[in-house]
mmCIF file of C-alpha atoms in Angstrom:
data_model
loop_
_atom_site.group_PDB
_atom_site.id
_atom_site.type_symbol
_atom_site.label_atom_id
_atom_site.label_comp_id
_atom_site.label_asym_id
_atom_site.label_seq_id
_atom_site.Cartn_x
_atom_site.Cartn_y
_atom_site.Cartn_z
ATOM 1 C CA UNK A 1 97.401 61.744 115.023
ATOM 2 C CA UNK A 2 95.990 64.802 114.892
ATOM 3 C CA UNK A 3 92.852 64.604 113.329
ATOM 4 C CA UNK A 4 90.198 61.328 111.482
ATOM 5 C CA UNK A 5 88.611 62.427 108.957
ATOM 6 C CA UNK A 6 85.663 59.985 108.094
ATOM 7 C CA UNK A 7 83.498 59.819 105.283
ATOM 8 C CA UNK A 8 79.880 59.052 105.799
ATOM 9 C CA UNK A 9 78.007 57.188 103.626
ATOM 10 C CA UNK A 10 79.414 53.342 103.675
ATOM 11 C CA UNK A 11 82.277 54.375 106.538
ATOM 12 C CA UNK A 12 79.506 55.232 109.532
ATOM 13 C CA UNK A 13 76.504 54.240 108.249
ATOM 14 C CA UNK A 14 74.914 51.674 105.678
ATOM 15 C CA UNK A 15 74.963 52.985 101.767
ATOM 16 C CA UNK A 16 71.501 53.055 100.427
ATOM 17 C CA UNK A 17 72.113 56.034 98.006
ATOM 18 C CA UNK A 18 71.670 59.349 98.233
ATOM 19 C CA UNK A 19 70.586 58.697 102.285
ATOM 20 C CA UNK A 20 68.451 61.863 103.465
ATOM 21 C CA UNK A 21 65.815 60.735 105.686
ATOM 22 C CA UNK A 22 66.605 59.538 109.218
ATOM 23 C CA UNK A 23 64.315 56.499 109.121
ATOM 24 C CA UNK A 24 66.717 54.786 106.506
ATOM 25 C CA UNK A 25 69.999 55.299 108.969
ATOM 26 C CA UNK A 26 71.666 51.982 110.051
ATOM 27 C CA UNK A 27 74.922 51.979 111.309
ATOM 28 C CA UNK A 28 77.566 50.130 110.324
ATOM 29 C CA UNK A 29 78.773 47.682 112.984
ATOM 30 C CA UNK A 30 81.727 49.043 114.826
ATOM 31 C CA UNK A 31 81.469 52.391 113.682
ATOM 32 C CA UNK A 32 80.304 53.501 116.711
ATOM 33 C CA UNK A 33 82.910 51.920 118.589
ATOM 34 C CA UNK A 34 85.883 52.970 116.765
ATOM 35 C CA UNK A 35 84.488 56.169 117.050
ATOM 36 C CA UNK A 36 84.562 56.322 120.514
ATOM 37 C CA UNK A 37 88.327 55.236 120.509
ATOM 38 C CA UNK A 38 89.426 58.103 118.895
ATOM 39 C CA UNK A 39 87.275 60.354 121.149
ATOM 40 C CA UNK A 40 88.972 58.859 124.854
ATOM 41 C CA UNK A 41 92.285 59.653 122.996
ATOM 42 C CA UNK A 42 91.015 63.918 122.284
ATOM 43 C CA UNK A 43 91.574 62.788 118.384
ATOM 44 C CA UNK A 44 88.840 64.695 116.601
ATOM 45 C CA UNK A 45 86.874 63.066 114.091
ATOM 46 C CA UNK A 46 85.333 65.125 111.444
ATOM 47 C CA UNK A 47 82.896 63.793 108.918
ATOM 48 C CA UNK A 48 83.690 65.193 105.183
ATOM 49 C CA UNK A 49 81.002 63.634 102.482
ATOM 50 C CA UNK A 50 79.923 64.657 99.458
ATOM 51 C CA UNK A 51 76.014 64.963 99.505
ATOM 52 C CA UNK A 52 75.497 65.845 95.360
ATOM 53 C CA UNK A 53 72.184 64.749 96.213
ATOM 54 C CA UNK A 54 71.191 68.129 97.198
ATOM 55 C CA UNK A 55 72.114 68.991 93.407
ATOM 56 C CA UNK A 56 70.911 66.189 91.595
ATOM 57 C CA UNK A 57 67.338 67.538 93.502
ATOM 58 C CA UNK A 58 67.148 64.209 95.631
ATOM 59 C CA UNK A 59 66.985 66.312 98.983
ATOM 60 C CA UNK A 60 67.539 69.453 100.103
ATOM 61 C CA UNK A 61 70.323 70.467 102.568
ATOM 62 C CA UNK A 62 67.892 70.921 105.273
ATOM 63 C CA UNK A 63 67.662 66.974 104.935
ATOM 64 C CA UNK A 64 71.257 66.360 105.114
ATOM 65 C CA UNK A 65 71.486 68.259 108.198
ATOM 66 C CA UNK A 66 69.035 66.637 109.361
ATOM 67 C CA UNK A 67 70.286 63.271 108.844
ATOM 68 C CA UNK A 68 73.488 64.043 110.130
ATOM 69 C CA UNK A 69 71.810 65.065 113.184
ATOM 70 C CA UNK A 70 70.334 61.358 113.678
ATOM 71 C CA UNK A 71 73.530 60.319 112.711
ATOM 72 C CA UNK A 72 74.714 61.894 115.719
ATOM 73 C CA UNK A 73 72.493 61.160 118.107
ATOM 74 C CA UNK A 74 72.695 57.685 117.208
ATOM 75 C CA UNK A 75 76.377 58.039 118.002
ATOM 76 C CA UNK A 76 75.956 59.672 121.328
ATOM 77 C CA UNK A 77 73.979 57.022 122.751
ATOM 78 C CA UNK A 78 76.841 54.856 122.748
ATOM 79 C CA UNK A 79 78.954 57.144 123.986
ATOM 80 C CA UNK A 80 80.440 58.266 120.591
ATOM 81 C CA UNK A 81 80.093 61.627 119.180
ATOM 82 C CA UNK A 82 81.675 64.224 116.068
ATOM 83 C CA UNK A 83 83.642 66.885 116.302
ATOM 84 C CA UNK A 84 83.193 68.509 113.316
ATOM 85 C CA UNK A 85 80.536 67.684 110.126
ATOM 86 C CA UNK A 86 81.344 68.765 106.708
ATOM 87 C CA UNK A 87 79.549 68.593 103.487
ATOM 88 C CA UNK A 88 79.823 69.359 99.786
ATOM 89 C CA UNK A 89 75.573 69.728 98.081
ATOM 90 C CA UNK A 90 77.539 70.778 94.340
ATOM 91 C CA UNK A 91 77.800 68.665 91.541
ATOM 92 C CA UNK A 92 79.022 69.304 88.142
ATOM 93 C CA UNK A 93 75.296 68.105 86.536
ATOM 94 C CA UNK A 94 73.526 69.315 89.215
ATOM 95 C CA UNK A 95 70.251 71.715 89.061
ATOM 96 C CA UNK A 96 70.451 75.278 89.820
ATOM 97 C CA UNK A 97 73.055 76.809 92.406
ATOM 98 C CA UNK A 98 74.523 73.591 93.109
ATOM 99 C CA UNK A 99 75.268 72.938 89.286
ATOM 100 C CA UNK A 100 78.895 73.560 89.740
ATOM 101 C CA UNK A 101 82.403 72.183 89.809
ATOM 102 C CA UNK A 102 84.330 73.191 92.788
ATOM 103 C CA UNK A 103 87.216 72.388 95.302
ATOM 104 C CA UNK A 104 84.670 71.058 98.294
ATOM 105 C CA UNK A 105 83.875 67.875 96.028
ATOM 106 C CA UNK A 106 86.300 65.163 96.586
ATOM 107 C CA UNK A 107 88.145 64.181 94.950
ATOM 108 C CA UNK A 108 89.295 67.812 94.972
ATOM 109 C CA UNK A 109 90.584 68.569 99.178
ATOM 110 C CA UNK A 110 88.508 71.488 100.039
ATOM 111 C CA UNK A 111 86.922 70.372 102.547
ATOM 112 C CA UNK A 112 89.400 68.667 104.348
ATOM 113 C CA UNK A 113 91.210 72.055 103.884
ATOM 114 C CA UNK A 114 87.760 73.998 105.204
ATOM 115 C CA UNK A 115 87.609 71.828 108.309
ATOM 116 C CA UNK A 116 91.352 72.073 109.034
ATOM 117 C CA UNK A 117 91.414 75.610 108.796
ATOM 118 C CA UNK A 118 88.097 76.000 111.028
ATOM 119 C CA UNK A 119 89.521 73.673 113.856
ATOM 120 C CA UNK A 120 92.907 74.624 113.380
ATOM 121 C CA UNK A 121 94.363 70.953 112.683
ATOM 122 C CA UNK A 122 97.786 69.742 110.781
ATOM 123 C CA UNK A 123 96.446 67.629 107.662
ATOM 124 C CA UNK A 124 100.009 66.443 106.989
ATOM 125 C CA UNK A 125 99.266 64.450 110.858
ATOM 126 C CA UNK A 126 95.845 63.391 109.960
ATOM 127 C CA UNK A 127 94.227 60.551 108.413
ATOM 128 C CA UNK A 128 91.183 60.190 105.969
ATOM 129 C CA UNK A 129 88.809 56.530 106.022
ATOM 130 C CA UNK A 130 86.734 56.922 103.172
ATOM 131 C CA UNK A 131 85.362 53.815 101.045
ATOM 132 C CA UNK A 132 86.040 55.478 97.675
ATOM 133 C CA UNK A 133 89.132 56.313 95.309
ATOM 134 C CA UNK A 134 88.489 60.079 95.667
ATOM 135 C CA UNK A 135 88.488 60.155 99.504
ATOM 136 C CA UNK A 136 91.832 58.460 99.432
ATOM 137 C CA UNK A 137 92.357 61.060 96.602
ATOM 138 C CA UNK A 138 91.575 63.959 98.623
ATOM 139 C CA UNK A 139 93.932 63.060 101.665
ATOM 140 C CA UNK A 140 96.849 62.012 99.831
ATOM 141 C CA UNK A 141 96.445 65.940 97.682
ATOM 142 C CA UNK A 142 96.781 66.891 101.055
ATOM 143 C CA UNK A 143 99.616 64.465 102.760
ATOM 144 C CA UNK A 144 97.110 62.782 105.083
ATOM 145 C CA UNK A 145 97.397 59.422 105.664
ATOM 146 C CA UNK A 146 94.671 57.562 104.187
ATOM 147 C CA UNK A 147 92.349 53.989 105.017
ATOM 148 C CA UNK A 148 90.562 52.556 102.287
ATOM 149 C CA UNK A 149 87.404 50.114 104.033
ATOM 150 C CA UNK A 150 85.834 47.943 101.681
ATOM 151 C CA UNK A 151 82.430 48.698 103.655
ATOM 152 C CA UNK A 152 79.773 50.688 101.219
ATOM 153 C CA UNK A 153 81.604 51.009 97.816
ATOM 154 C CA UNK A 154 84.822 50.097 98.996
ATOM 155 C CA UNK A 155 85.216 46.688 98.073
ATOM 156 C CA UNK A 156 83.819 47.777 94.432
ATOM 157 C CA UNK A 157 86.244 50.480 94.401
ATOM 158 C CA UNK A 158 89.038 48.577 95.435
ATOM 159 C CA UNK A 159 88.424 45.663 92.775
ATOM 160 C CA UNK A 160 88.521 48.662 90.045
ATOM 161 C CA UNK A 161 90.940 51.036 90.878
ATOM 162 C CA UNK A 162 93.541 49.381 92.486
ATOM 163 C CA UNK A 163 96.294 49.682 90.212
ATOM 164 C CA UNK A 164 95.536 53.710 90.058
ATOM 165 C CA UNK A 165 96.301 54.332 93.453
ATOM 166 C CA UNK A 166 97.421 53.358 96.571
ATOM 167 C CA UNK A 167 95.910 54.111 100.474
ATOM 168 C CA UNK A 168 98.135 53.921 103.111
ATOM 169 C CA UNK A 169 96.378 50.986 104.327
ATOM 170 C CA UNK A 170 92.757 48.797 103.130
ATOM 171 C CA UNK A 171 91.134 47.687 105.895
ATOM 172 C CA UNK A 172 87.935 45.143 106.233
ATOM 173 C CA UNK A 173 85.847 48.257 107.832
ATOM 174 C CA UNK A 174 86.499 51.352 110.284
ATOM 175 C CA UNK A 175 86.827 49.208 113.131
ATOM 176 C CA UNK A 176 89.614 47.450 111.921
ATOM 177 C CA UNK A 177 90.893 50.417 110.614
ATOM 178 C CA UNK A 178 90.803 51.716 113.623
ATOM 179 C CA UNK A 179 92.850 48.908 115.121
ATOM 180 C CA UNK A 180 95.455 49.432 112.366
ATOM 181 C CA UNK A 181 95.782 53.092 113.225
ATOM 182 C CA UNK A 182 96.507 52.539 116.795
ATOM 183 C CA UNK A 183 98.718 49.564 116.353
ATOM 184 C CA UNK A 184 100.740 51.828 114.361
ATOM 185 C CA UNK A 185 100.071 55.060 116.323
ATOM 186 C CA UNK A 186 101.810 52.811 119.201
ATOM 187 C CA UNK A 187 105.295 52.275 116.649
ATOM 188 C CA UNK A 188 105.705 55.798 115.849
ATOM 189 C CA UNK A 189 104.554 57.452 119.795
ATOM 190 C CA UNK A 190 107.069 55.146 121.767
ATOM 191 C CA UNK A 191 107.590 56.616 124.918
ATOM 192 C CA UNK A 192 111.540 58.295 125.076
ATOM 193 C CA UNK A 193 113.974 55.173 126.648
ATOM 194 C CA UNK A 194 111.423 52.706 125.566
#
């Protein structure tokens, strides 16, 4: 694997809508911990989430950042940490500069694109873990593999819109994704003569 790209909202941490302010962060259980798998194997995990909150005029992108930050010091005191955080603040019906449609909103792959360009990573031997039909839509434009978890909207999303597409896997949450990833990590890395 080369890279885990992990949405936010309902993958890391509880979905409350729209989260902006620190105070409301709770992570999910395990999150942390699966995290911290991927880091003792050098697998970077990026965070790519669309935040049209910023254009809707929920919060401001000073918030999200600052969010993230608790996010990630939340992380680090178990030992877990990000290598990369991505965002997209647009939204088609949004107010003002963010009232747009563009290719950072996901479904659409820009950012996974973005990040992959930045850090230099092969999408086509990466894997997105989102809990909505347009993160699994935005790794599969790309060739990722992708993890559906039925944490945050997932289950919803699942009941809905399983007949329009298919993940490469649906998994409980990102800890057993996680375990899913490896298990089959282990299949395809077999050491030569084994």
């Amino acid at each position: 694997m080369d890279a885990i790209f992990l949405d936010r909202d309902g993958v890391l941490n509880e979905e409350i809508g729209y989260a902006s302010d620190p105070k409301d962060l709770r992570l999910i259980t395990g999150a942390t911990a699966a995290i911290r798998v991927f880091n003792e194997r050098s697998i970077p995990v990026v965070v790519v989430s669309n935040q049209s909150g910023i254009a809707r005029g929920y919060h401001t992108e000073t918030d999200t950042k600052r969010f993230n930050a608790a996010l990630s010091k939340a992380l680090q005191k178990e030992g877990a940490y990000v290598d990369g955080w991505y965002y997209c603040p647009h939204h088609p019906d949004g107010k003002g500069e963010y009232a747009k449609v563009c290719d950072c909103r996901k479904p659409m792959p820009g950012l996974l694109r973005r990040a992959a360009d930045e850090m230099s990573l092969d999408l086509s031997r990466s894997v997105v873990i989102g809990d909505k039909a347009s993160d699994i839509a935005a790794g599969i434009a790309v060739g990722c593999q992708t993890v559906l978890v039925l944490t945050g909207h997932g289950a919803n999303e699942w009941a809905v819109w399983r007949e329009d597409f298919q993940p490469s896997h649906v998994a409980p949450d990102l800890a057993r994704a996680t375990e899913w990833l490896l298990a089959k990590w282990r299949r395809i890395c077999r050491p030569i003569g084994s």
